[in-house]
PDB file of C-alpha atoms and ligand atoms in Angstrom:
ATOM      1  CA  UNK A  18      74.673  98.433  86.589  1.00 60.00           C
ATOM      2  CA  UNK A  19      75.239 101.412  84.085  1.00 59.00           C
ATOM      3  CA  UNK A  20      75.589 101.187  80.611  1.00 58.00           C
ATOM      4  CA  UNK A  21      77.385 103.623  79.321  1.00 62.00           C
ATOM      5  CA  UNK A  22      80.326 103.124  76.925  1.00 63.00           C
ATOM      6  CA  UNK A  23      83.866 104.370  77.283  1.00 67.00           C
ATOM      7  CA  UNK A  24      84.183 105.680  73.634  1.00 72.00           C
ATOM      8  CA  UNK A  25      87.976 106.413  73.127  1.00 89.00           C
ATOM      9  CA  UNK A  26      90.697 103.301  73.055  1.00 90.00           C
ATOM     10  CA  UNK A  27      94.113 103.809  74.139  1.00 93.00           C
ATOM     11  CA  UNK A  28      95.347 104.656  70.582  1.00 94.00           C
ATOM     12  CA  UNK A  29      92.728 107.679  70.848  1.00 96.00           C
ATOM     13  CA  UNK A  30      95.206 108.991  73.571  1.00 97.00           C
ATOM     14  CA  UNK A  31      98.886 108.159  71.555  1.00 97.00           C
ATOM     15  CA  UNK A  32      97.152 110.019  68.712  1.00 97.00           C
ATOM     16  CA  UNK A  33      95.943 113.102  70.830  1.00 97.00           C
ATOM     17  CA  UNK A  34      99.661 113.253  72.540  1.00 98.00           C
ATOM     18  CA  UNK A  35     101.436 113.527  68.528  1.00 97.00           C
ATOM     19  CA  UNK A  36      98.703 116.335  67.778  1.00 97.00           C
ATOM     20  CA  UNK A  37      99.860 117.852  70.797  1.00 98.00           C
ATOM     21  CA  UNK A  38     103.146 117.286  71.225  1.00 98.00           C
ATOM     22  CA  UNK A  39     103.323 116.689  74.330  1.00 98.00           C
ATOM     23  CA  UNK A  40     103.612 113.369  77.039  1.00 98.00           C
ATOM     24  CA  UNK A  41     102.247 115.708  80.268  1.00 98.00           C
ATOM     25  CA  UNK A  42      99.174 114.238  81.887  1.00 98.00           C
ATOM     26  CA  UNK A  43      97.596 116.572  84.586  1.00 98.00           C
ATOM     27  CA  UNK A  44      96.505 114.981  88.187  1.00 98.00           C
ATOM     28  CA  UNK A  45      93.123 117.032  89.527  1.00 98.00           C
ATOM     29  CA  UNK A  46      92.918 116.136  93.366  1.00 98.00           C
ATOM     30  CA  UNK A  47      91.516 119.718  93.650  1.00 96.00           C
ATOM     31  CA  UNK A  48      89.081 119.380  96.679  1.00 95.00           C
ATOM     32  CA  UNK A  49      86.846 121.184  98.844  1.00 91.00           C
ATOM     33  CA  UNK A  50      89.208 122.094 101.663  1.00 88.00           C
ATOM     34  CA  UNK A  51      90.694 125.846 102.573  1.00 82.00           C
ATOM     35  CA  UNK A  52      87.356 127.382 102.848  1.00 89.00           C
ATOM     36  CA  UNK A  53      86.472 126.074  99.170  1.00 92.00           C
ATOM     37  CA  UNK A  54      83.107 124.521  98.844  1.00 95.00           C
ATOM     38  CA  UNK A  55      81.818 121.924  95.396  1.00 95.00           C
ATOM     39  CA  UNK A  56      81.405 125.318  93.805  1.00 96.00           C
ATOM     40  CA  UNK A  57      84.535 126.835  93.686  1.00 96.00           C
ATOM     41  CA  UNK A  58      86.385 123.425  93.224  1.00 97.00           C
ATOM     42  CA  UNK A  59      84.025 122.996  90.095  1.00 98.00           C
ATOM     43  CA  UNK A  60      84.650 126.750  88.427  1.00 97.00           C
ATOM     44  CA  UNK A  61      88.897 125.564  89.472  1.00 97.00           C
ATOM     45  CA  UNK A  62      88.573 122.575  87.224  1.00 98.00           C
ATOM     46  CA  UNK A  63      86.555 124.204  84.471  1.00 98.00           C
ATOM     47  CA  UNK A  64      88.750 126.645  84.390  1.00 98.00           C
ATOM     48  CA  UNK A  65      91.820 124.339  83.771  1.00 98.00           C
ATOM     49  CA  UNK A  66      90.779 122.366  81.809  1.00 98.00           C
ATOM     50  CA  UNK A  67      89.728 125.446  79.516  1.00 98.00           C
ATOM     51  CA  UNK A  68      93.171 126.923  79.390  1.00 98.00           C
ATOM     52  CA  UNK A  69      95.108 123.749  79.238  1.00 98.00           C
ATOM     53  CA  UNK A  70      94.059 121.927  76.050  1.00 97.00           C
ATOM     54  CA  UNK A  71      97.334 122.602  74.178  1.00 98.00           C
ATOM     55  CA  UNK A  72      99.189 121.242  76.571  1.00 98.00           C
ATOM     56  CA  UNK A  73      97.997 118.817  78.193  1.00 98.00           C
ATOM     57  CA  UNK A  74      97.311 115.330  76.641  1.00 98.00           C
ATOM     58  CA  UNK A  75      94.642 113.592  79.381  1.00 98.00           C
ATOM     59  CA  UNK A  76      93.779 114.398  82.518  1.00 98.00           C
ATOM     60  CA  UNK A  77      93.805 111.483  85.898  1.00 98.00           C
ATOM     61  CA  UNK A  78      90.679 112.713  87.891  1.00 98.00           C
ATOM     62  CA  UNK A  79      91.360 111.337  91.762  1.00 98.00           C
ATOM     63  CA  UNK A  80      89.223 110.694  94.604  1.00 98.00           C
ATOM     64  CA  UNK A  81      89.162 113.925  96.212  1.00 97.00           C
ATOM     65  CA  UNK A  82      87.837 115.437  92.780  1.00 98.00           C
ATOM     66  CA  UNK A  83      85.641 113.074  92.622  1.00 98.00           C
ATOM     67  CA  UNK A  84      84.105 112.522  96.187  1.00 97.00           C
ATOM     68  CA  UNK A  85      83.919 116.657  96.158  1.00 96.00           C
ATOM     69  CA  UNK A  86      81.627 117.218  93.076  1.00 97.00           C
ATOM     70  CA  UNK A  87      80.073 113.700  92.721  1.00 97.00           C
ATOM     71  CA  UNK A  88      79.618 111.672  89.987  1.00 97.00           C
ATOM     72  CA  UNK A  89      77.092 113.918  88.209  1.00 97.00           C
ATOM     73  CA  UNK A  90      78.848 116.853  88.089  1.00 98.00           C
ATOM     74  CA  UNK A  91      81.757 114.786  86.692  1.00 98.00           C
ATOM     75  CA  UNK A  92      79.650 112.851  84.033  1.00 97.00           C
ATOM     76  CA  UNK A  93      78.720 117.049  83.125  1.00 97.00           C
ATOM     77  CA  UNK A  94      82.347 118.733  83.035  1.00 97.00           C
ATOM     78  CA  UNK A  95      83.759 115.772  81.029  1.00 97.00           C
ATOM     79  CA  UNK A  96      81.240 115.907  78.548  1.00 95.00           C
ATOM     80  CA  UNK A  97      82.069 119.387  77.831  1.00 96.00           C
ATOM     81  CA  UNK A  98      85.464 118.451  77.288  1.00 97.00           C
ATOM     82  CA  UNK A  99      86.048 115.320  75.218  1.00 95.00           C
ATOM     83  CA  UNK A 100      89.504 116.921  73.462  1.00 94.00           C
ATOM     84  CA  UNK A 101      91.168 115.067  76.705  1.00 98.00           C
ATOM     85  CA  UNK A 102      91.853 112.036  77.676  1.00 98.00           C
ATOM     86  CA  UNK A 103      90.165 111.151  80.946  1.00 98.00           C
ATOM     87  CA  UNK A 104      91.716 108.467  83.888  1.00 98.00           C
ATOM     88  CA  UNK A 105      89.462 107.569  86.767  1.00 98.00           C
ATOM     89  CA  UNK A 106      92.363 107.254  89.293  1.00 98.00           C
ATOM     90  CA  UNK A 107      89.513 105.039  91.382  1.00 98.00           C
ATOM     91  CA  UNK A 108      93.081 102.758  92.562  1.00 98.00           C
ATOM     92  CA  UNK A 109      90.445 100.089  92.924  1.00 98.00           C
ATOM     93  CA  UNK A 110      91.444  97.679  95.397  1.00 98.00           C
ATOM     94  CA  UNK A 111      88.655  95.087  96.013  1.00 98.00           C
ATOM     95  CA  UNK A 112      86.840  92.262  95.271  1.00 98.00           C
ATOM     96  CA  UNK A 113      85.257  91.098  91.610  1.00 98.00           C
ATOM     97  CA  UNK A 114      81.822  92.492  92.312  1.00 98.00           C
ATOM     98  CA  UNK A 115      82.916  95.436  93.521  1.00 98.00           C
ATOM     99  CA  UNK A 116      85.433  95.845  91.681  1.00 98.00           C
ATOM    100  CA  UNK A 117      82.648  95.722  88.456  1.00 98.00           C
ATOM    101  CA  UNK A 118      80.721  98.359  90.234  1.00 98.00           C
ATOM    102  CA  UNK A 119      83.330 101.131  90.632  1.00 98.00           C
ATOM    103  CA  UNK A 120      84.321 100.143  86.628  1.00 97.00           C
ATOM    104  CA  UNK A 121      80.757 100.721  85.419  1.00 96.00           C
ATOM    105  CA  UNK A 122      80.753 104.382  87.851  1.00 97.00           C
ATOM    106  CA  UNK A 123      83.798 105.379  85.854  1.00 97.00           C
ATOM    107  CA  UNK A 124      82.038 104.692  82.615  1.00 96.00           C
ATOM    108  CA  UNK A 125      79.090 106.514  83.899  1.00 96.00           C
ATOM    109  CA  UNK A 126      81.065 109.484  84.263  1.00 96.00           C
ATOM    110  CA  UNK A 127      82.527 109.424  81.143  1.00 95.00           C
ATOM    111  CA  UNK A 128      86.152 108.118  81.786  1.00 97.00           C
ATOM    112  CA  UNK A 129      87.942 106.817  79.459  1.00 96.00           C
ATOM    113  CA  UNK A 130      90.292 104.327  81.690  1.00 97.00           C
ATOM    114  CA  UNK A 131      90.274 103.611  85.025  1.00 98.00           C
ATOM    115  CA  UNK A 132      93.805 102.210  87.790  1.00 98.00           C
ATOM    116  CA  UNK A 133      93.471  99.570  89.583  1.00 98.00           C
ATOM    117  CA  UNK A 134      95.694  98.169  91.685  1.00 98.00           C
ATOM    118  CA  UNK A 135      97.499  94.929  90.798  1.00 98.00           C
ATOM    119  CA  UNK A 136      98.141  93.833  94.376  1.00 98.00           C
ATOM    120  CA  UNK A 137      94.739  92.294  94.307  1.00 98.00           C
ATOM    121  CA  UNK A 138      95.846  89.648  91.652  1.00 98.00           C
ATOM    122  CA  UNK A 139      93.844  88.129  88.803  1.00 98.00           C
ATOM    123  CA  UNK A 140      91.611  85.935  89.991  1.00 98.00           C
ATOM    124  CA  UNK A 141      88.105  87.818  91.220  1.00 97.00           C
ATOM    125  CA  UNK A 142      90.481  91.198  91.125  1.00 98.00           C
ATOM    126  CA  UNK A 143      92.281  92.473  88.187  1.00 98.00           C
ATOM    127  CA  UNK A 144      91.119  89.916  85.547  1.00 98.00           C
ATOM    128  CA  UNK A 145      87.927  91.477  86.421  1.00 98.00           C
ATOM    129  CA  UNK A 146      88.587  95.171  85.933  1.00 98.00           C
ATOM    130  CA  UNK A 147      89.865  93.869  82.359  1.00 98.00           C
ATOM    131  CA  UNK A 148      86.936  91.694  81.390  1.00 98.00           C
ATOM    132  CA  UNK A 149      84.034  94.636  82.585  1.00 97.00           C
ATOM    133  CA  UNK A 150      86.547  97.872  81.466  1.00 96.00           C
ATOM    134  CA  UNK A 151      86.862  96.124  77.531  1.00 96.00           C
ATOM    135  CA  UNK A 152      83.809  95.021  77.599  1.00 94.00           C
ATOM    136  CA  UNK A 153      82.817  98.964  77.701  1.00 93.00           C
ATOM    137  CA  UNK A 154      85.572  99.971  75.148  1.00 93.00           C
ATOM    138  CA  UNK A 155      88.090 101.439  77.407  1.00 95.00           C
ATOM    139  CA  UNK A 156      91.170 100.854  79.238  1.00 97.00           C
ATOM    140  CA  UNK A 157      92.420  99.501  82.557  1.00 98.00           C
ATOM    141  CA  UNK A 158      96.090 100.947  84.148  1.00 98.00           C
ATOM    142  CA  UNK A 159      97.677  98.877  86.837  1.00 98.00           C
ATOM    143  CA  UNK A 160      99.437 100.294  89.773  1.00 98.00           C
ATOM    144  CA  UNK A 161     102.571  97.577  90.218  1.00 98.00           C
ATOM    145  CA  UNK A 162     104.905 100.016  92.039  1.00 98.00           C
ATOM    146  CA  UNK A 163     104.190 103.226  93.812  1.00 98.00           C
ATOM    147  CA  UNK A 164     106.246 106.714  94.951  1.00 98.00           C
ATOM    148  CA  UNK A 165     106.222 107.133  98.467  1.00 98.00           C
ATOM    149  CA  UNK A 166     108.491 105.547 100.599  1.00 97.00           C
ATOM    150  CA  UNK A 167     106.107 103.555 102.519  1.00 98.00           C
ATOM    151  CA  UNK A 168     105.739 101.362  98.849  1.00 98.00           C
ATOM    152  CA  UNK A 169     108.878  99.927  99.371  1.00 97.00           C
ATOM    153  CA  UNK A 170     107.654  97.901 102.672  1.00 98.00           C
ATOM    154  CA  UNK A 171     105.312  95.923 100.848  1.00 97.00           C
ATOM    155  CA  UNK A 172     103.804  97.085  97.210  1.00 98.00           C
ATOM    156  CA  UNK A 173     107.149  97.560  95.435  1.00 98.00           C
ATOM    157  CA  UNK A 174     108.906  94.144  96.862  1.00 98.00           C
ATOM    158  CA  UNK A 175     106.440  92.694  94.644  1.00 98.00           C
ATOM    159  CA  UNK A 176     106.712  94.706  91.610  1.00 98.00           C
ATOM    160  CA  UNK A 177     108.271  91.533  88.968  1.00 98.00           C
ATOM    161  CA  UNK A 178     104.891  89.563  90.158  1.00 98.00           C
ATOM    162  CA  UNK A 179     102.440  92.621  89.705  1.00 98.00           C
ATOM    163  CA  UNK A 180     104.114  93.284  86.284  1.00 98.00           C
ATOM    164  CA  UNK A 181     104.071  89.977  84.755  1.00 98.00           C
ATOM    165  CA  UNK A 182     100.622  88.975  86.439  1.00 98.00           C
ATOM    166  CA  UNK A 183      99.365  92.308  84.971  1.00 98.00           C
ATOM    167  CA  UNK A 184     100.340  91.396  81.482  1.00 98.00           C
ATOM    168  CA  UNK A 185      98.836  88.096  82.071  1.00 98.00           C
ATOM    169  CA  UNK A 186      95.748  89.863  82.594  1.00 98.00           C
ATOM    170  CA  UNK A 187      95.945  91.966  79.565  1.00 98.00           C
ATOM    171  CA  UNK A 188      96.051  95.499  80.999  1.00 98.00           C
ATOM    172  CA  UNK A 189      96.621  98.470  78.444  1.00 98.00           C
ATOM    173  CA  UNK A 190      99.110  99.936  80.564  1.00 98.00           C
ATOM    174  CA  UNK A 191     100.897 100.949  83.938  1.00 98.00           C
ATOM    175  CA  UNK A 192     101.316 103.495  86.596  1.00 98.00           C
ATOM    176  CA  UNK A 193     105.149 103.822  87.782  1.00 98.00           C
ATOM    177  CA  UNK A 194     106.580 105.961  90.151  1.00 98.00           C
ATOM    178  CA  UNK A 195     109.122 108.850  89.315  1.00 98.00           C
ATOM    179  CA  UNK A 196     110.890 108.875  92.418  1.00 98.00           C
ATOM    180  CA  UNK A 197     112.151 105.482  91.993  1.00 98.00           C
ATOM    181  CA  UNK A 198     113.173 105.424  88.254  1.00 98.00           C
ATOM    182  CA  UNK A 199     114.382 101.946  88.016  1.00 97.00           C
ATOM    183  CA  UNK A 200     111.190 100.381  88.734  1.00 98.00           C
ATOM    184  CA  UNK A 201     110.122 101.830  84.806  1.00 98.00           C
ATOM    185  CA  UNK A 202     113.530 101.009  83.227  1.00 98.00           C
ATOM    186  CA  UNK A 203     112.845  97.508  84.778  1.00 98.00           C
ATOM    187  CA  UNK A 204     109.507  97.405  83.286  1.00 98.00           C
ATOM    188  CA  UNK A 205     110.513  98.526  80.109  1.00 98.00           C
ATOM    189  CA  UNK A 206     111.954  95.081  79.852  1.00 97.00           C
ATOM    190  CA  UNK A 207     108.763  92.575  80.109  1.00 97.00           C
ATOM    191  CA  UNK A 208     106.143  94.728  78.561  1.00 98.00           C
ATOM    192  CA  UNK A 209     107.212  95.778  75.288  1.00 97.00           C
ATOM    193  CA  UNK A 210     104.968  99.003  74.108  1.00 96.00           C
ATOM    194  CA  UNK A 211     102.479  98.599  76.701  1.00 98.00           C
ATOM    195  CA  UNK A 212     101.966 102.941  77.808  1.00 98.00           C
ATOM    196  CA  UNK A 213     103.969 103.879  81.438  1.00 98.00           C
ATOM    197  CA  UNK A 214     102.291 106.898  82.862  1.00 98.00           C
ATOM    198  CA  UNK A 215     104.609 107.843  85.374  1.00 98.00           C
ATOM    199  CA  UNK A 216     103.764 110.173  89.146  1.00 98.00           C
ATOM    200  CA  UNK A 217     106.206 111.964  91.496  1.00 98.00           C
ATOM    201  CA  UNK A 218     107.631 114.481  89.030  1.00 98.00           C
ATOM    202  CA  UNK A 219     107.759 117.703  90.715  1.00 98.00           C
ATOM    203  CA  UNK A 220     106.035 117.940  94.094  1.00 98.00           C
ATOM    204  CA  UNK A 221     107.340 114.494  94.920  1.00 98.00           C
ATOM    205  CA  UNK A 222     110.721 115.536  93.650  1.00 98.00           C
ATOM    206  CA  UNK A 223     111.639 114.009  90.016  1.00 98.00           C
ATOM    207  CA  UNK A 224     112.492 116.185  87.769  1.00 98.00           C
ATOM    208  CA  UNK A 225     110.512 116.921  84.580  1.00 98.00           C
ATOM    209  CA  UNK A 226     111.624 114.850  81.752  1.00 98.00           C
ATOM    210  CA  UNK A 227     113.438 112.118  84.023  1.00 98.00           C
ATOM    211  CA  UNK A 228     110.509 109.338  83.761  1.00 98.00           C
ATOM    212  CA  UNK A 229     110.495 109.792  79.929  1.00 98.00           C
ATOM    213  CA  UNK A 230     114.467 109.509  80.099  1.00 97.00           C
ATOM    214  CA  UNK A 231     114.166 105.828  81.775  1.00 97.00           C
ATOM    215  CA  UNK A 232     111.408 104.860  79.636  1.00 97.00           C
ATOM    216  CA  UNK A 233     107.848 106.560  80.356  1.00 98.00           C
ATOM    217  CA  UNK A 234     105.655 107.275  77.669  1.00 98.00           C
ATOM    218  CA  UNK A 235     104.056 110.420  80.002  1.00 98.00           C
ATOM    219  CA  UNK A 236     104.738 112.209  82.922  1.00 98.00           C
ATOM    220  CA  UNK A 237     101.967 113.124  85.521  1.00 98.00           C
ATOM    221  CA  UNK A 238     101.796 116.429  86.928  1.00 98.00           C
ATOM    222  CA  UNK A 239      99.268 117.576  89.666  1.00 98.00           C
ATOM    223  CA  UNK A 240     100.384 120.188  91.799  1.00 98.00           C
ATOM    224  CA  UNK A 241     103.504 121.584  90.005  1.00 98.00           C
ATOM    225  CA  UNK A 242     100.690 122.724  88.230  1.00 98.00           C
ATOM    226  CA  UNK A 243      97.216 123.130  89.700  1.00 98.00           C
ATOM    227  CA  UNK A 244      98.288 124.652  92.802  1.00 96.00           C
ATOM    228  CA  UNK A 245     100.876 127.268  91.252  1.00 97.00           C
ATOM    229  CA  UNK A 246     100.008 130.861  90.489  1.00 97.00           C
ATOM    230  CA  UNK A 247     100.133 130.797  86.896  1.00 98.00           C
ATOM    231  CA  UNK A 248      98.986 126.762  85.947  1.00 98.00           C
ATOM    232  CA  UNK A 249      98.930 127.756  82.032  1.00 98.00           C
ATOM    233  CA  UNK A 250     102.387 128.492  82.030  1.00 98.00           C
ATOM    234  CA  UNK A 251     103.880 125.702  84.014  1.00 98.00           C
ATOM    235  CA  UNK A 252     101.797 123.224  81.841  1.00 98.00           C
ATOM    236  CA  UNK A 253     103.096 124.902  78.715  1.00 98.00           C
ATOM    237  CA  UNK A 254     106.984 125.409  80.088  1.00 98.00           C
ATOM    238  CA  UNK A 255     106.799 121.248  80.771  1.00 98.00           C
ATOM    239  CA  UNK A 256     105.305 120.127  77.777  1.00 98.00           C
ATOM    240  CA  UNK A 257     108.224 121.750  75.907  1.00 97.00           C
ATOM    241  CA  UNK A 258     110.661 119.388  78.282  1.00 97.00           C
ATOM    242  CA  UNK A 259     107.738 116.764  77.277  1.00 98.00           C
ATOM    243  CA  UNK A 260     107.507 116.625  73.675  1.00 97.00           C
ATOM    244  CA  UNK A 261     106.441 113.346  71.907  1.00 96.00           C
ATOM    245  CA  UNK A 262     108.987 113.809  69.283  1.00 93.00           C
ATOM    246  CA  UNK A 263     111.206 114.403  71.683  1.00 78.00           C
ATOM    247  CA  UNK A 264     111.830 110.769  73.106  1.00 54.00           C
ATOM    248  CA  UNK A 265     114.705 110.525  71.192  1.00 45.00           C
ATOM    249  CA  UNK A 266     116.960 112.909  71.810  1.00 42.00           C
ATOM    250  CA  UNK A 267     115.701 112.096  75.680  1.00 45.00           C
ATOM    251  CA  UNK A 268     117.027 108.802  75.668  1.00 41.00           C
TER     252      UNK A 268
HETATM  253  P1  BMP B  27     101.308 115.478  92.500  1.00 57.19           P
HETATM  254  O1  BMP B  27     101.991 115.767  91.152  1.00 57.19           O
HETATM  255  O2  BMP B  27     100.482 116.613  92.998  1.00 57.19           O
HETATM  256  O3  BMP B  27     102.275 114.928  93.509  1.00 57.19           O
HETATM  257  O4  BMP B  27     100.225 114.321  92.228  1.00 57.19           O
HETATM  258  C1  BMP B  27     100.584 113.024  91.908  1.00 57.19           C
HETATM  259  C2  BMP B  27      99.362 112.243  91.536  1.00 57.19           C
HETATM  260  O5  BMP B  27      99.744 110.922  91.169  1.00 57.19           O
HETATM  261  C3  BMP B  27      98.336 112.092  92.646  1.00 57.19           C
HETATM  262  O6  BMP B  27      97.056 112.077  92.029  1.00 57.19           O
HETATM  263  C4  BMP B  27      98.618 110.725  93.245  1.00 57.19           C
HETATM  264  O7  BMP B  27      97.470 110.107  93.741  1.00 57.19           O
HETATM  265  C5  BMP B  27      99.123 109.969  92.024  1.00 57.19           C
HETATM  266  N1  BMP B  27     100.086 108.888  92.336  1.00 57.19           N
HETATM  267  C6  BMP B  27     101.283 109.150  92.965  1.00 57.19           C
HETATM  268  O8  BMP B  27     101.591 110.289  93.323  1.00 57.19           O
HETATM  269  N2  BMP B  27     102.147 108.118  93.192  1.00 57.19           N
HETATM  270  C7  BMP B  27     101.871 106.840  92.847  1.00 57.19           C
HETATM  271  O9  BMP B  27     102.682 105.954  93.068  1.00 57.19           O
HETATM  272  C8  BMP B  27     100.649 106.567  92.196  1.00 57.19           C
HETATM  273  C9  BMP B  27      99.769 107.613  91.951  1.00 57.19           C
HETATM  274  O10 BMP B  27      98.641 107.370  91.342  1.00 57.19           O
END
């Protein structure tokens, strides 16, 4: 299995977000669709992650990225830009030895944490993310609750379990939908300072600002910004509603 070494610990990305000023975490699902082929989608993604360094405090990379430009090309553009923060957004949902596999990939690429979801539960599943991801230096984000509406048939029912069997497990922190604010005020409750990055805002409906308001440390924006005309402005006009220092006056 690769050897690599996440390099940067969760504190690497609190730090980064007070230089910044800012709590705005960019999704990439850009993809090779609409006539755009590994080429274009690469230039796309070098290009914002060029023009959005002031802005934006880490980047979640998901599968589409990924399966477009392979893990090579990965490994290459986040080498060139270490100033962010980088999520594998893998949602790993499998067993322990696959699980380990997809954990050592991210490293391979360069990632500095990687989501898994907690609905596969500790033992052979999540405890396993944990044990390869800090053995590697970096950090593991569990999925407990999710935005769609389909996550409240199952996933969401379960949320209290996922959260407390996560914490159990010793993740670093969580992923918690937007759209359904309560589930982060909720978790707010049971795991102290753990980081909440938070989905949905925009596209999905919740407003900027509103998963910081209930208790989010950052918000996650993919195509309110990626897929508007002008993505350096609407990254800088929401990480002035996004400002670390600004939690405060939020609440
Ligand atoms: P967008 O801002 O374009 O809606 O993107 C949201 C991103 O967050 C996507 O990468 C999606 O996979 C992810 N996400 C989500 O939307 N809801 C969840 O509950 C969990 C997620 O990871």
């Amino acid at each position: 299995m690769f050897r690599w070494a996440f390099t940067r610990d969760i504190s690497w990305l609190l730090n980064r977000a007070r230089r910044i000023n800012s709590r705005l975490i960019l999704a990439l699902d850009i993809c090779r669709r609409n006539g755009m082929n590994s080429r274009d989608v690469r230039v796309k993604v070098e290009n914002l992650l060029e023009g959005l360094r002031d802005y934006v405090v880490g980047v979640k990379i998901g599968l589409p990225t990924i399966l477009s430009l392979g893990m090579n090309s990965i490994r290459e553009i986040l080498k060139c830009y270490r100033d962010y923060y980088f999520i594998a957004d893998l949602k790993i949902a499998d067993v322990g030895h696959i699980v380990r596999i997809l954990c050592s990939y991210a490293d391979y690429m360069g990632f500095d944490a990687v989501i898994v979801h907690a609905i596969i539960g500790r033992c052979g599943g999540l405890d396993e993310a944990v044990s390869e991801i800090h053995s590697r230096g970096g950090a593991v984000f569990s999925l407990c609750a999710m935005s769609h509406k389909g996550a409240e048939e199952v996933l969401n029912r379960n949320f209290t379990t996922l959260i407390k069997l996560s914490m159990d497990a010793g993740v670093d922190g969580f992923i918690l939908p937007a759209t359904i604010p309560e589930y982060i005020t909720r978790a707010r409750k049971i795991i102290g300072n753990k980081v909440i990055l938070s989905p949905g805002i925009v596209a999905q409906g919740a407003s900027v600002g509103s998963a910081v308001k209930c208790g989010a440390d950052f918000e996650i924006i993919g195509r309110g910004i990626y897929a508007t005309s002008n993505p350096i402005e609407k990254a800088r006009e929401y990480s002035l509603k996004l400002k670390w220092y600004s939690r405060c006056t939020l609440c």
